[in-house]
Amino acid sequence: MPTTTLNDLLIDELKDLYNAENQLIKALPKMAKAAVNAKLKAGFLKHLEETKGHVQRLTQAFKLLGEPAKGKLCHAMKGLVEEGAEAIEENDPSLVRDAQLIGAAQRVEHYEMAAYGTVRSIAEVLGHDEVAKLMQQTLDEEGATDKKLTEISTEVNAAALEEAGDE
Ligand code: FE
Ligand code: FE
């Protein structure tokens, strides 16, 4: 079905996010399992729980809009998740690989931040204030996760430098 109204677009964007978040629920346990650094491992597991909450907020948004909660394949997230999986497949566990996983995870968070900002703004202009509020809450959590990953990367990068014996 073509997207003709801003309301159609809002629903399309919610479907994309619903699928993206569900892809992450499958990917994050694998990222956690692969991580060597304890803080990174814990960070992935914490964000897994938050991500389940993101799906719940999306379900609530669909409900508020009187639409069935349904996903539509998010190709971008599929690609981002594949890049993380590739890092795990192609490399043995190491702190360098952890740094690679952080890079993949931060790409995911930035993608989500962009998408939630979009739905928040569209919901706002349509007067769906409750939906806009829910999407802003998730946007804030994605932003906090990104910041946390930057923090962890400082420690991981320094340790990776020693581990790998870079000049
Ligand atoms: Fe999320
Ligand atoms: Fe996230």
Short mmCIF file of N, CA, C and O in Angstrom, two decimals, residues 31 40 44 80 83-92 94-107 153 156-157 160:
data_model
loop_
_atom_site.label_atom_id
_atom_site.label_comp_id
_atom_site.label_asym_id
_atom_site.label_seq_id
_atom_site.Cartn_x
_atom_site.Cartn_y
_atom_site.Cartn_z
N MET A 31 25.71 -10.67 21.18
CA MET A 31 26.75 -9.64 21.40
C MET A 31 27.27 -9.76 22.83
O MET A 31 28.48 -9.66 23.07
N LEU A 40 31.10 -4.31 29.22
CA LEU A 40 30.44 -4.33 27.91
C LEU A 40 29.38 -5.42 27.88
O LEU A 40 28.25 -5.22 27.42
N PHE A 44 25.40 -4.77 27.34
CA PHE A 44 24.56 -5.38 26.30
C PHE A 44 23.33 -6.04 26.93
O PHE A 44 22.23 -5.94 26.41
N LEU A 80 23.00 -3.71 9.84
CA LEU A 80 23.79 -3.34 11.03
C LEU A 80 24.03 -4.56 11.92
O LEU A 80 25.13 -4.76 12.44
N GLU A 83 26.64 -6.83 10.42
CA GLU A 83 28.02 -6.37 10.62
C GLU A 83 28.56 -6.80 11.98
O GLU A 83 29.72 -7.19 12.10
N GLY A 84 27.70 -6.75 12.99
CA GLY A 84 28.11 -7.23 14.32
C GLY A 84 28.36 -8.73 14.30
O GLY A 84 29.35 -9.21 14.87
N ALA A 85 27.49 -9.46 13.63
CA ALA A 85 27.62 -10.92 13.56
C ALA A 85 28.89 -11.31 12.82
O ALA A 85 29.58 -12.27 13.19
N GLU A 86 29.22 -10.55 11.79
CA GLU A 86 30.43 -10.79 11.00
C GLU A 86 31.68 -10.62 11.87
O GLU A 86 32.61 -11.42 11.78
N ALA A 87 31.66 -9.57 12.69
CA ALA A 87 32.81 -9.32 13.58
C ALA A 87 33.02 -10.52 14.51
O ALA A 87 34.16 -10.92 14.78
N ILE A 88 31.91 -11.10 14.96
CA ILE A 88 32.00 -12.24 15.88
C ILE A 88 32.49 -13.49 15.14
O ILE A 88 33.36 -14.22 15.63
N GLU A 89 31.96 -13.71 13.94
CA GLU A 89 32.33 -14.90 13.16
C GLU A 89 33.78 -14.88 12.71
O GLU A 89 34.47 -15.90 12.74
N GLU A 90 34.24 -13.72 12.28
CA GLU A 90 35.55 -13.65 11.62
C GLU A 90 36.71 -13.53 12.59
O GLU A 90 37.87 -13.70 12.19
N ASN A 91 36.42 -13.21 13.86
CA ASN A 91 37.51 -12.97 14.81
C ASN A 91 37.35 -13.77 16.08
O ASN A 91 36.24 -14.05 16.51
N ASP A 92 38.48 -14.13 16.66
CA ASP A 92 38.46 -14.77 17.97
C ASP A 92 38.14 -13.71 19.02
O ASP A 92 38.34 -12.53 18.79
N SER A 94 38.49 -11.10 21.71
CA SER A 94 39.60 -10.24 22.12
C SER A 94 39.03 -8.86 22.44
O SER A 94 37.88 -8.57 22.14
N LEU A 95 39.86 -8.03 23.03
CA LEU A 95 39.41 -6.66 23.33
C LEU A 95 39.31 -5.83 22.06
O LEU A 95 38.52 -4.89 21.99
N VAL A 96 40.10 -6.19 21.06
CA VAL A 96 39.97 -5.50 19.77
C VAL A 96 38.59 -5.82 19.18
O VAL A 96 37.90 -4.93 18.66
N ARG A 97 38.20 -7.07 19.31
CA ARG A 97 36.87 -7.44 18.80
C ARG A 97 35.78 -6.74 19.62
O ARG A 97 34.76 -6.33 19.08
N ASP A 98 36.02 -6.59 20.93
CA ASP A 98 35.08 -5.81 21.76
C ASP A 98 34.92 -4.39 21.22
O ASP A 98 33.80 -3.87 21.13
N ALA A 99 36.05 -3.79 20.85
CA ALA A 99 36.02 -2.42 20.31
C ALA A 99 35.21 -2.41 19.01
O ALA A 99 34.45 -1.46 18.75
N GLN A 100 35.35 -3.48 18.24
CA GLN A 100 34.59 -3.62 16.99
C GLN A 100 33.09 -3.74 17.30
O GLN A 100 32.25 -3.14 16.62
N LEU A 101 32.76 -4.50 18.34
CA LEU A 101 31.35 -4.68 18.74
C LEU A 101 30.76 -3.37 19.23
O LEU A 101 29.58 -3.07 18.98
N ILE A 102 31.56 -2.58 19.93
CA ILE A 102 31.08 -1.26 20.39
C ILE A 102 30.75 -0.39 19.18
O ILE A 102 29.71 0.27 19.14
N GLY A 103 31.63 -0.44 18.19
CA GLY A 103 31.39 0.34 16.97
C GLY A 103 30.08 -0.07 16.30
O GLY A 103 29.29 0.77 15.87
N ALA A 104 29.85 -1.38 16.24
CA ALA A 104 28.61 -1.89 15.62
C ALA A 104 27.40 -1.45 16.45
O ALA A 104 26.38 -1.01 15.91
N ALA A 105 27.52 -1.56 17.77
CA ALA A 105 26.40 -1.23 18.67
C ALA A 105 26.08 0.27 18.61
O ALA A 105 24.91 0.65 18.63
N GLN A 106 27.11 1.10 18.54
CA GLN A 106 26.84 2.54 18.49
C GLN A 106 26.19 2.95 17.17
O GLN A 106 25.36 3.86 17.13
N ARG A 107 26.54 2.23 16.09
CA ARG A 107 25.85 2.47 14.82
C ARG A 107 24.36 2.16 14.97
O ARG A 107 23.50 2.88 14.47
N SER A 153 33.98 2.34 25.86
CA SER A 153 35.00 2.26 24.79
C SER A 153 36.34 2.83 25.24
O SER A 153 37.40 2.38 24.80
N VAL A 156 37.89 -0.04 27.05
CA VAL A 156 38.14 -1.17 26.13
C VAL A 156 39.25 -0.82 25.13
O VAL A 156 40.15 -1.64 24.89
N ASN A 157 39.22 0.38 24.58
CA ASN A 157 40.24 0.76 23.60
C ASN A 157 41.63 0.76 24.23
O ASN A 157 42.60 0.30 23.62
N ALA A 160 42.63 -2.77 24.72
CA ALA A 160 42.88 -3.41 23.43
C ALA A 160 44.26 -3.02 22.89
O ALA A 160 44.95 -3.83 22.28
#
